[in-house]
JSON list of C-alpha atoms and ligand atoms in Angstrom, two decimals:
[
{"chain": "A", "resi": 1, "resn": "MET", "atom": "CA", "xyz": [13.25, 10.90, -3.22]},
{"chain": "A", "resi": 2, "resn": "LYS", "atom": "CA", "xyz": [11.29, 13.60, -1.46]},
{"chain": "A", "resi": 3, "resn": "ILE", "atom": "CA", "xyz": [8.33, 12.18, 0.41]},
{"chain": "A", "resi": 4, "resn": "ALA", "atom": "CA", "xyz": [5.49, 14.54, 1.31]},
{"chain": "A", "resi": 5, "resn": "HIS", "atom": "CA", "xyz": [2.69, 12.14, 2.30]},
{"chain": "A", "resi": 6, "resn": "HIS", "atom": "CA", "xyz": [3.09, 9.66, 5.13]},
{"chain": "A", "resi": 7, "resn": "LEU", "atom": "CA", "xyz": [1.39, 6.89, 7.08]},
{"chain": "A", "resi": 8, "resn": "ASP", "atom": "CA", "xyz": [-1.05, 7.88, 9.84]},
{"chain": "A", "resi": 9, "resn": "ASP", "atom": "CA", "xyz": [0.09, 7.32, 13.40]},
{"chain": "A", "resi": 10, "resn": "ALA", "atom": "CA", "xyz": [-2.79, 4.87, 13.85]},
{"chain": "A", "resi": 11, "resn": "THR", "atom": "CA", "xyz": [-1.50, 2.79, 10.95]},
{"chain": "A", "resi": 12, "resn": "LEU", "atom": "CA", "xyz": [2.03, 2.82, 12.36]},
{"chain": "A", "resi": 13, "resn": "VAL", "atom": "CA", "xyz": [0.77, 1.76, 15.80]},
{"chain": "A", "resi": 14, "resn": "GLY", "atom": "CA", "xyz": [-1.24, -1.04, 14.15]},
{"chain": "A", "resi": 15, "resn": "PHE", "atom": "CA", "xyz": [1.85, -2.12, 12.24]},
{"chain": "A", "resi": 16, "resn": "ALA", "atom": "CA", "xyz": [3.94, -2.12, 15.42]},
{"chain": "A", "resi": 17, "resn": "ALA", "atom": "CA", "xyz": [1.26, -4.15, 17.23]},
{"chain": "A", "resi": 18, "resn": "GLY", "atom": "CA", "xyz": [0.93, -6.61, 14.34]},
{"chain": "A", "resi": 19, "resn": "THR", "atom": "CA", "xyz": [-2.79, -5.90, 13.97]},
{"chain": "A", "resi": 20, "resn": "LEU", "atom": "CA", "xyz": [-2.74, -4.50, 10.40]},
{"chain": "A", "resi": 21, "resn": "ALA", "atom": "CA", "xyz": [-4.08, -6.82, 7.70]},
{"chain": "A", "resi": 22, "resn": "PRO", "atom": "CA", "xyz": [-1.23, -8.38, 5.67]},
{"chain": "A", "resi": 23, "resn": "ALA", "atom": "CA", "xyz": [-2.17, -6.36, 2.57]},
{"chain": "A", "resi": 24, "resn": "HIS", "atom": "CA", "xyz": [-1.93, -3.07, 4.49]},
{"chain": "A", "resi": 25, "resn": "SER", "atom": "CA", "xyz": [1.26, -4.24, 6.22]},
{"chain": "A", "resi": 26, "resn": "ILE", "atom": "CA", "xyz": [2.94, -4.82, 2.87]},
{"chain": "A", "resi": 27, "resn": "VAL", "atom": "CA", "xyz": [2.09, -1.31, 1.64]},
{"chain": "A", "resi": 28, "resn": "ALA", "atom": "CA", "xyz": [3.11, 0.25, 4.97]},
{"chain": "A", "resi": 29, "resn": "SER", "atom": "CA", "xyz": [6.36, -1.71, 5.01]},
{"chain": "A", "resi": 30, "resn": "ALA", "atom": "CA", "xyz": [7.16, -0.73, 1.41]},
{"chain": "A", "resi": 31, "resn": "HIS", "atom": "CA", "xyz": [6.59, 2.94, 2.26]},
{"chain": "A", "resi": 32, "resn": "MET", "atom": "CA", "xyz": [8.81, 2.68, 5.34]},
{"chain": "A", "resi": 33, "resn": "ALA", "atom": "CA", "xyz": [11.57, 1.17, 3.22]},
{"chain": "A", "resi": 34, "resn": "LEU", "atom": "CA", "xyz": [11.56, 4.52, 1.42]},
{"chain": "A", "resi": 35, "resn": "CYS", "atom": "CA", "xyz": [10.78, 6.85, 4.33]},
{"chain": "A", "resi": 36, "resn": "PRO", "atom": "CA", "xyz": [13.12, 7.57, 7.28]},
{"chain": "A", "resi": 37, "resn": "GLN", "atom": "CA", "xyz": [10.43, 9.71, 8.95]},
{"chain": "A", "resi": 38, "resn": "CYS", "atom": "CA", "xyz": [7.90, 6.87, 9.22]},
{"chain": "A", "resi": 39, "resn": "ARG", "atom": "CA", "xyz": [10.64, 4.42, 10.29]},
{"chain": "A", "resi": 40, "resn": "ALA", "atom": "CA", "xyz": [11.46, 6.77, 13.17]},
{"chain": "A", "resi": 41, "resn": "THR", "atom": "CA", "xyz": [7.78, 7.08, 14.15]},
{"chain": "A", "resi": 42, "resn": "LEU", "atom": "CA", "xyz": [7.46, 3.29, 14.03]},
{"chain": "A", "resi": 43, "resn": "HIS", "atom": "CA", "xyz": [10.35, 2.90, 16.46]},
{"chain": "A", "resi": 44, "resn": "LYS", "atom": "CA", "xyz": [8.59, 5.28, 18.87]},
{"chain": "A", "resi": 45, "resn": "ALA", "atom": "CA", "xyz": [5.32, 3.34, 18.49]},
{"chain": "A", "resi": 46, "resn": "GLU", "atom": "CA", "xyz": [7.14, 0.07, 19.17]},
{"chain": "A", "resi": 47, "resn": "ALA", "atom": "CA", "xyz": [8.75, 1.50, 22.29]},
{"chain": "A", "resi": 48, "resn": "ILE", "atom": "CA", "xyz": [5.39, 2.75, 23.60]},
{"chain": "A", "resi": 49, "resn": "GLY", "atom": "CA", "xyz": [3.67, -0.53, 22.67]},
{"chain": "A", "resi": 50, "resn": "GLY", "atom": "CA", "xyz": [6.39, -2.53, 24.40]},
{"chain": "A", "resi": 51, "resn": "GLY", "atom": "CA", "xyz": [5.91, -0.46, 27.55]},
{"chain": "A", "resi": 52, "resn": "ILE", "atom": "CA", "xyz": [2.14, -1.05, 27.54]},
{"chain": "A", "resi": 53, "resn": "LEU", "atom": "CA", "xyz": [2.60, -4.80, 27.05]},
{"chain": "A", "resi": 54, "resn": "ALA", "atom": "CA", "xyz": [5.14, -4.94, 29.85]},
{"chain": "A", "resi": 55, "resn": "ASP", "atom": "CA", "xyz": [2.63, -3.24, 32.17]},
{"chain": "A", "resi": 56, "resn": "GLN", "atom": "CA", "xyz": [-0.20, -5.56, 31.19]},
{"chain": "A", "resi": 57, "resn": "ALA", "atom": "CA", "xyz": [1.63, -8.89, 31.07]},
{"chain": "A", "resi": 58, "resn": "PRO", "atom": "CA", "xyz": [3.48, -9.77, 34.24]},
{"chain": "A", "resi": 59, "resn": "THR", "atom": "CA", "xyz": [4.50, -13.11, 32.72]},
{"chain": "A", "resi": 60, "resn": "ALA", "atom": "CA", "xyz": [6.59, -12.68, 29.61]},
{"chain": "A", "resi": 61, "resn": "VAL", "atom": "CA", "xyz": [5.83, -14.71, 26.49]},
{"chain": "A", "resi": 62, "resn": "SER", "atom": "CA", "xyz": [8.16, -17.68, 26.58]},
{"chain": "A", "resi": 63, "resn": "GLN", "atom": "CA", "xyz": [11.01, -17.66, 24.11]},
{"chain": "A", "resi": 64, "resn": "THR", "atom": "CA", "xyz": [9.94, -21.12, 22.90]},
{"chain": "A", "resi": 65, "resn": "LEU", "atom": "CA", "xyz": [6.42, -19.93, 22.07]},
{"chain": "A", "resi": 66, "resn": "ARG", "atom": "CA", "xyz": [7.75, -16.83, 20.39]},
{"chain": "A", "resi": 67, "resn": "ALA", "atom": "CA", "xyz": [10.19, -18.87, 18.28]},
{"chain": "A", "resi": 68, "resn": "ALA", "atom": "CA", "xyz": [7.43, -21.32, 17.31]},
{"chain": "A", "resi": 69, "resn": "THR", "atom": "CA", "xyz": [5.11, -18.48, 16.32]},
{"chain": "A", "resi": 70, "resn": "LEU", "atom": "CA", "xyz": [7.76, -16.81, 14.19]},
{"chain": "A", "resi": 71, "resn": "ALA", "atom": "CA", "xyz": [8.68, -20.13, 12.57]},
{"chain": "A", "resi": 72, "resn": "SER", "atom": "CA", "xyz": [5.04, -20.78, 11.66]},
{"chain": "A", "resi": 73, "resn": "LEU", "atom": "CA", "xyz": [4.98, -17.49, 9.77]},
{"chain": "A", "resi": 74, "resn": "GLU", "atom": "CA", "xyz": [8.05, -18.33, 7.70]},
{"chain": "A", "resi": 75, "resn": "GLY", "atom": "CA", "xyz": [6.25, -20.67, 5.33]},
{"chain": "A", "resi": 76, "resn": "LEU", "atom": "CA", "xyz": [3.53, -18.25, 4.28]},
{"chain": "A", "resi": 77, "resn": "PRO", "atom": "CA", "xyz": [3.86, -16.98, 0.72]},
{"chain": "A", "resi": 78, "resn": "VAL", "atom": "CA", "xyz": [3.20, -13.46, 1.95]},
{"chain": "A", "resi": 79, "resn": "SER", "atom": "CA", "xyz": [3.04, -12.90, 5.67]},
{"chain": "A", "resi": 80, "resn": "ALA", "atom": "CA", "xyz": [2.56, -9.61, 7.39]},
{"chain": "A", "resi": 81, "resn": "PRO", "atom": "CA", "xyz": [6.03, -8.11, 7.51]},
{"chain": "A", "resi": 82, "resn": "LYS", "atom": "CA", "xyz": [7.36, -7.90, 11.06]},
{"chain": "A", "resi": 83, "resn": "LYS", "atom": "CA", "xyz": [9.77, -5.11, 10.25]},
{"chain": "A", "resi": 84, "resn": "PRO", "atom": "CA", "xyz": [10.03, -2.61, 7.44]},
{"chain": "A", "resi": 85, "resn": "SER", "atom": "CA", "xyz": [12.58, -3.43, 4.79]},
{"chain": "A", "resi": 86, "resn": "ALA", "atom": "CA", "xyz": [16.01, -1.86, 4.83]},
{"chain": "A", "resi": 87, "resn": "PRO", "atom": "CA", "xyz": [16.39, 1.59, 3.27]},
{"chain": "A", "resi": 88, "resn": "LEU", "atom": "CA", "xyz": [16.24, 1.44, -0.49]},
{"chain": "A", "resi": 89, "resn": "LYS", "atom": "CA", "xyz": [18.43, 2.45, -3.40]},
{"chain": "A", "resi": 90, "resn": "ALA", "atom": "CA", "xyz": [16.77, 4.73, -5.97]},
{"chain": "A", "resi": 91, "resn": "GLY", "atom": "CA", "xyz": [14.77, 2.82, -8.57]},
{"chain": "A", "resi": 92, "resn": "ALA", "atom": "CA", "xyz": [14.83, -0.52, -6.77]},
{"chain": "A", "resi": 93, "resn": "LEU", "atom": "CA", "xyz": [11.76, -2.27, -5.38]},
{"chain": "A", "resi": 94, "resn": "PRO", "atom": "CA", "xyz": [11.65, -2.66, -1.59]},
{"chain": "A", "resi": 95, "resn": "ASP", "atom": "CA", "xyz": [12.44, -6.23, -0.45]},
{"chain": "A", "resi": 96, "resn": "VAL", "atom": "CA", "xyz": [8.91, -6.67, 0.85]},
{"chain": "A", "resi": 97, "resn": "LEU", "atom": "CA", "xyz": [7.56, -6.01, -2.66]},
{"chain": "A", "resi": 98, "resn": "VAL", "atom": "CA", "xyz": [10.12, -8.27, -4.33]},
{"chain": "A", "resi": 99, "resn": "ARG", "atom": "CA", "xyz": [8.76, -11.04, -2.09]},
{"chain": "A", "resi": 100, "resn": "ALA", "atom": "CA", "xyz": [5.09, -10.12, -2.45]},
{"chain": "A", "resi": 101, "resn": "LEU", "atom": "CA", "xyz": [5.19, -9.57, -6.22]},
{"chain": "A", "resi": 102, "resn": "GLY", "atom": "CA", "xyz": [7.72, -12.27, -7.09]},
{"chain": "A", "resi": 103, "resn": "VAL", "atom": "CA", "xyz": [9.65, -9.89, -9.37]},
{"chain": "A", "resi": 104, "resn": "THR", "atom": "CA", "xyz": [12.67, -7.64, -8.97]},
{"chain": "A", "resi": 105, "resn": "SER", "atom": "CA", "xyz": [11.37, -4.89, -11.26]},
{"chain": "A", "resi": 106, "resn": "LEU", "atom": "CA", "xyz": [7.98, -3.44, -12.21]},
{"chain": "A", "resi": 107, "resn": "ASP", "atom": "CA", "xyz": [8.92, -4.16, -15.85]},
{"chain": "A", "resi": 108, "resn": "GLN", "atom": "CA", "xyz": [8.42, -7.87, -15.09]},
{"chain": "A", "resi": 109, "resn": "ILE", "atom": "CA", "xyz": [4.82, -7.54, -13.93]},
{"chain": "A", "resi": 110, "resn": "LYS", "atom": "CA", "xyz": [2.35, -9.56, -16.00]},
{"chain": "A", "resi": 111, "resn": "TRP", "atom": "CA", "xyz": [-0.28, -6.84, -16.33]},
{"chain": "A", "resi": 112, "resn": "HIS", "atom": "CA", "xyz": [-3.89, -7.56, -17.06]},
{"chain": "A", "resi": 113, "resn": "ARG", "atom": "CA", "xyz": [-4.99, -4.78, -19.39]},
{"chain": "A", "resi": 114, "resn": "LYS", "atom": "CA", "xyz": [-8.54, -3.94, -18.45]},
{"chain": "A", "resi": 115, "resn": "LEU", "atom": "CA", "xyz": [-9.06, -0.97, -20.71]},
{"chain": "A", "resi": 116, "resn": "PRO", "atom": "CA", "xyz": [-6.95, 1.37, -22.86]},
{"chain": "A", "resi": 117, "resn": "GLY", "atom": "CA", "xyz": [-4.57, 3.16, -20.52]},
{"chain": "A", "resi": 118, "resn": "VAL", "atom": "CA", "xyz": [-5.51, 1.02, -17.53]},
{"chain": "A", "resi": 119, "resn": "ALA", "atom": "CA", "xyz": [-3.81, -2.15, -16.33]},
{"chain": "A", "resi": 120, "resn": "ILE", "atom": "CA", "xyz": [-4.04, -4.11, -13.12]},
{"chain": "A", "resi": 121, "resn": "TYR", "atom": "CA", "xyz": [-2.21, -6.88, -11.33]},
{"chain": "A", "resi": 122, "resn": "ASP", "atom": "CA", "xyz": [-3.80, -8.77, -8.44]},
{"chain": "A", "resi": 123, "resn": "VAL", "atom": "CA", "xyz": [-1.12, -9.52, -5.87]},
{"chain": "A", "resi": 124, "resn": "PRO", "atom": "CA", "xyz": [-1.59, -13.04, -4.47]},
{"chain": "A", "resi": 125, "resn": "LEU", "atom": "CA", "xyz": [-2.17, -13.17, -0.73]},
{"chain": "A", "resi": 126, "resn": "PRO", "atom": "CA", "xyz": [-2.75, -16.07, 1.66]},
{"chain": "A", "resi": 127, "resn": "LYS", "atom": "CA", "xyz": [-6.26, -17.58, 1.57]},
{"chain": "A", "resi": 128, "resn": "GLY", "atom": "CA", "xyz": [-8.70, -15.95, 3.94]},
{"chain": "A", "resi": 129, "resn": "THR", "atom": "CA", "xyz": [-6.93, -12.59, 3.87]},
{"chain": "A", "resi": 130, "resn": "LYS", "atom": "CA", "xyz": [-9.53, -9.88, 4.32]},
{"chain": "A", "resi": 131, "resn": "ALA", "atom": "CA", "xyz": [-7.95, -6.92, 2.54]},
{"chain": "A", "resi": 132, "resn": "LYS", "atom": "CA", "xyz": [-6.98, -7.00, -1.14]},
{"chain": "A", "resi": 133, "resn": "LEU", "atom": "CA", "xyz": [-3.72, -5.87, -2.71]},
{"chain": "A", "resi": 134, "resn": "LYS", "atom": "CA", "xyz": [-3.47, -4.64, -6.31]},
{"chain": "A", "resi": 135, "resn": "LEU", "atom": "CA", "xyz": [-1.02, -2.89, -8.57]},
{"chain": "A", "resi": 136, "resn": "LEU", "atom": "CA", "xyz": [-2.71, -0.33, -10.76]},
{"chain": "A", "resi": 137, "resn": "ALA", "atom": "CA", "xyz": [-1.08, 1.29, -13.81]},
{"chain": "A", "resi": 138, "resn": "LEU", "atom": "CA", "xyz": [-2.82, 4.36, -15.22]},
{"chain": "A", "resi": 139, "resn": "GLU", "atom": "CA", "xyz": [-1.62, 6.44, -18.15]},
{"chain": "A", "resi": 140, "resn": "LYS", "atom": "CA", "xyz": [-1.44, 10.23, -18.11]},
{"chain": "A", "resi": 141, "resn": "GLY", "atom": "CA", "xyz": [-4.83, 11.92, -17.83]},
{"chain": "A", "resi": 142, "resn": "ARG", "atom": "CA", "xyz": [-6.61, 8.88, -16.44]},
{"chain": "A", "resi": 143, "resn": "ALA", "atom": "CA", "xyz": [-8.72, 9.53, -13.41]},
{"chain": "A", "resi": 144, "resn": "MET", "atom": "CA", "xyz": [-10.07, 7.30, -10.75]},
{"chain": "A", "resi": 145, "resn": "PRO", "atom": "CA", "xyz": [-13.64, 8.35, -10.11]},
{"chain": "A", "resi": 146, "resn": "ASP", "atom": "CA", "xyz": [-14.64, 9.76, -6.76]},
{"chain": "A", "resi": 147, "resn": "HIS", "atom": "CA", "xyz": [-14.85, 6.81, -4.49]},
{"chain": "A", "resi": 148, "resn": "GLY", "atom": "CA", "xyz": [-15.52, 6.21, -0.87]},
{"chain": "A", "resi": 149, "resn": "HIS", "atom": "CA", "xyz": [-13.88, 3.20, 0.67]},
{"chain": "A", "resi": 150, "resn": "GLY", "atom": "CA", "xyz": [-16.03, 1.40, 3.18]},
{"chain": "A", "resi": 151, "resn": "GLY", "atom": "CA", "xyz": [-12.75, 0.47, 4.80]},
{"chain": "A", "resi": 152, "resn": "GLU", "atom": "CA", "xyz": [-9.16, 1.54, 5.11]},
{"chain": "A", "resi": 153, "resn": "GLU", "atom": "CA", "xyz": [-7.25, 2.15, 1.90]},
{"chain": "A", "resi": 154, "resn": "LEU", "atom": "CA", "xyz": [-3.49, 2.57, 1.54]},
{"chain": "A", "resi": 155, "resn": "THR", "atom": "CA", "xyz": [-2.03, 3.73, -1.78]},
{"chain": "A", "resi": 156, "resn": "LEU", "atom": "CA", "xyz": [1.71, 3.83, -2.38]},
{"chain": "A", "resi": 157, "resn": "VAL", "atom": "CA", "xyz": [2.99, 5.53, -5.53]},
{"chain": "A", "resi": 158, "resn": "LEU", "atom": "CA", "xyz": [5.81, 3.49, -7.06]},
{"chain": "A", "resi": 159, "resn": "LYS", "atom": "CA", "xyz": [6.25, 5.39, -10.34]},
{"chain": "A", "resi": 160, "resn": "GLY", "atom": "CA", "xyz": [4.86, 8.55, -11.94]},
{"chain": "A", "resi": 161, "resn": "SER", "atom": "CA", "xyz": [2.48, 10.80, -10.04]},
{"chain": "A", "resi": 162, "resn": "TYR", "atom": "CA", "xyz": [-1.14, 11.74, -9.46]},
{"chain": "A", "resi": 163, "resn": "SER", "atom": "CA", "xyz": [-2.95, 14.62, -7.81]},
{"chain": "A", "resi": 164, "resn": "ASP", "atom": "CA", "xyz": [-6.16, 14.84, -5.83]},
{"chain": "A", "resi": 165, "resn": "LYS", "atom": "CA", "xyz": [-7.62, 17.19, -3.23]},
{"chain": "A", "resi": 166, "resn": "PHE", "atom": "CA", "xyz": [-4.87, 16.16, -0.79]},
{"chain": "A", "resi": 167, "resn": "GLY", "atom": "CA", "xyz": [-2.10, 17.33, -3.12]},
{"chain": "A", "resi": 168, "resn": "LYS", "atom": "CA", "xyz": [0.39, 15.79, -5.50]},
{"chain": "A", "resi": 169, "resn": "PHE", "atom": "CA", "xyz": [1.61, 12.23, -4.85]},
{"chain": "A", "resi": 170, "resn": "THR", "atom": "CA", "xyz": [4.91, 11.14, -6.38]},
{"chain": "A", "resi": 171, "resn": "ALA", "atom": "CA", "xyz": [7.03, 7.99, -6.01]},
{"chain": "A", "resi": 172, "resn": "GLY", "atom": "CA", "xyz": [7.33, 7.04, -2.34]},
{"chain": "A", "resi": 173, "resn": "ASP", "atom": "CA", "xyz": [4.29, 9.00, -1.19]},
{"chain": "A", "resi": 174, "resn": "VAL", "atom": "CA", "xyz": [1.52, 7.10, 0.54]},
{"chain": "A", "resi": 175, "resn": "ALA", "atom": "CA", "xyz": [-2.15, 8.03, 0.82]},
{"chain": "A", "resi": 176, "resn": "ASP", "atom": "CA", "xyz": [-3.47, 6.62, 4.09]},
{"chain": "A", "resi": 177, "resn": "LEU", "atom": "CA", "xyz": [-7.22, 7.14, 3.87]},
{"chain": "A", "resi": 178, "resn": "ALA", "atom": "CA", "xyz": [-9.96, 6.34, 6.33]},
{"chain": "A", "resi": 179, "resn": "GLU", "atom": "CA", "xyz": [-13.20, 4.81, 5.17]},
{"chain": "A", "resi": 180, "resn": "ASP", "atom": "CA", "xyz": [-15.23, 8.01, 5.05]},
{"chain": "A", "resi": 181, "resn": "VAL", "atom": "CA", "xyz": [-12.82, 9.88, 2.75]},
{"chain": "A", "resi": 182, "resn": "GLU", "atom": "CA", "xyz": [-13.72, 10.50, -0.87]},
{"chain": "A", "resi": 183, "resn": "HIS", "atom": "CA", "xyz": [-11.16, 11.57, -3.45]},
{"chain": "A", "resi": 184, "resn": "GLN", "atom": "CA", "xyz": [-10.51, 11.55, -7.19]},
{"chain": "A", "resi": 185, "resn": "PRO", "atom": "CA", "xyz": [-6.89, 10.89, -8.13]},
{"chain": "A", "resi": 186, "resn": "ILE", "atom": "CA", "xyz": [-5.85, 12.08, -11.61]},
{"chain": "A", "resi": 187, "resn": "VAL", "atom": "CA", "xyz": [-2.58, 10.95, -13.19]},
{"chain": "A", "resi": 188, "resn": "ASP", "atom": "CA", "xyz": [-0.51, 14.04, -14.02]},
{"chain": "A", "resi": 189, "resn": "SER", "atom": "CA", "xyz": [2.87, 12.53, -14.91]},
{"chain": "A", "resi": 190, "resn": "ASP", "atom": "CA", "xyz": [4.01, 11.97, -18.51]},
{"chain": "A", "resi": 191, "resn": "GLU", "atom": "CA", "xyz": [4.97, 8.42, -17.61]},
{"chain": "A", "resi": 192, "resn": "THR", "atom": "CA", "xyz": [2.43, 5.82, -16.52]},
{"chain": "A", "resi": 193, "resn": "CYS", "atom": "CA", "xyz": [1.60, 6.10, -12.84]},
{"chain": "A", "resi": 194, "resn": "ILE", "atom": "CA", "xyz": [1.96, 2.79, -10.99]},
{"chain": "A", "resi": 195, "resn": "CYS", "atom": "CA", "xyz": [0.42, 2.49, -7.53]},
{"chain": "A", "resi": 196, "resn": "LEU", "atom": "CA", "xyz": [0.21, -0.32, -5.01]},
{"chain": "A", "resi": 197, "resn": "ILE", "atom": "CA", "xyz": [-3.20, -0.24, -3.32]},
{"chain": "A", "resi": 198, "resn": "SER", "atom": "CA", "xyz": [-4.48, -2.23, -0.37]},
{"chain": "A", "resi": 199, "resn": "PHE", "atom": "CA", "xyz": [-8.11, -1.94, 0.56]},
{"chain": "A", "resi": 200, "resn": "ASP", "atom": "CA", "xyz": [-10.65, -3.62, 2.78]},
{"chain": "A", "resi": 201, "resn": "VAL", "atom": "CA", "xyz": [-13.75, -3.80, 0.60]},
{"chain": "A", "resi": 202, "resn": "PRO", "atom": "CA", "xyz": [-13.25, -5.02, -2.97]},
{"chain": "A", "resi": 203, "resn": "ALA", "atom": "CA", "xyz": [-16.87, -4.36, -3.94]},
{"chain": "A", "resi": 204, "resn": "LYS", "atom": "CA", "xyz": [-16.24, -0.63, -3.88]},
{"chain": "A", "resi": 205, "resn": "PHE", "atom": "CA", "xyz": [-13.86, -1.03, -6.81]},
{"chain": "A", "resi": 206, "resn": "LYS", "atom": "CA", "xyz": [-16.14, -3.07, -9.05]},
{"chain": "A", "resi": 207, "resn": "SER", "atom": "CA", "xyz": [-17.98, -0.19, -10.67]},
{"chain": "A", "resi": 208, "resn": "ILE", "atom": "CA", "xyz": [-14.83, 1.81, -11.27]},
{"chain": "A", "resi": 209, "resn": "TRP", "atom": "CA", "xyz": [-13.69, 0.01, -14.43]},
{"chain": "A", "resi": 210, "resn": "ALA", "atom": "CA", "xyz": [-16.44, 1.31, -16.65]},
{"chain": "A", "resi": 211, "resn": "ARG", "atom": "CA", "xyz": [-15.78, 4.86, -15.56]},
{"chain": "A", "resi": 212, "resn": "LEU", "atom": "CA", "xyz": [-12.02, 4.53, -15.95]},
{"chain": "A", "resi": 213, "resn": "ALA", "atom": "CA", "xyz": [-12.62, 4.07, -19.68]},
{"chain": "A", "resi": 214, "resn": "GLN", "atom": "CA", "xyz": [-13.28, 7.78, -19.93]},
{"chain": "A", "resi": 215, "resn": "PRO", "atom": "CA", "xyz": [-10.19, 9.99, -19.96]},
{"chain": "A", "resi": 216, "resn": "PHE", "atom": "CA", "xyz": [-10.44, 12.76, -17.44]},
{"chain": "A", "resi": 217, "resn": "SER", "atom": "CA", "xyz": [-12.41, 15.56, -19.03]},
{"chain": "A", "resi": 218, "resn": "GLY", "atom": "CA", "xyz": [-11.20, 18.38, -16.83]},
{"chain": "A", "resi": 219, "resn": "MET", "atom": "CA", "xyz": [-14.74, 19.07, -15.62]},
{"chain": "B", "resi": 301, "resn": "ZN", "atom": "ZN1", "xyz": [6.57, 8.30, 5.63]}
]
């Protein structure tokens, strides 16, 4: 797997600090399971973050409190991953996605077919979670309309490929887009392109379905 598109440093620092929303953490963690480069950057971010915390906090967090905090996270159906999953064998889903999706293969996803050539699966997250997490399956030639975000959006390609003004995105690539970025991904693989997308503002996606019904015209 050759990965050309990576997580932003800001996202990696947020992941290291535990401040990313769970939905974004899951996408970031799944990418890092596939990407040695981002795992290495994360380790640097953690080292820097640890140094800052050590400077700011003369009294260390007690081991008891730390253990209690970690234990309280265990019971959540999907908690923000503390660490990226282990490196992955080709074709397998990262552990973090096996847990989040409740399947071991994308073939087992119970898709909700919205329109011809377009299917979606809403990934369940703990109540009160701000960002949303969805799997999106688009057939060849389908385009997502230009859309701004109104919040951070992370897209991880799991299968197939798409292209937009930032280049071609194949399996393992992540698009880490700030809120002011607009783009129009177009599926260019023969096989269906499956992406995992986390985003902050669900309303921005509502109007997309009607426009997805139109195959990309090339205009
Ligand atoms: Zn990467």
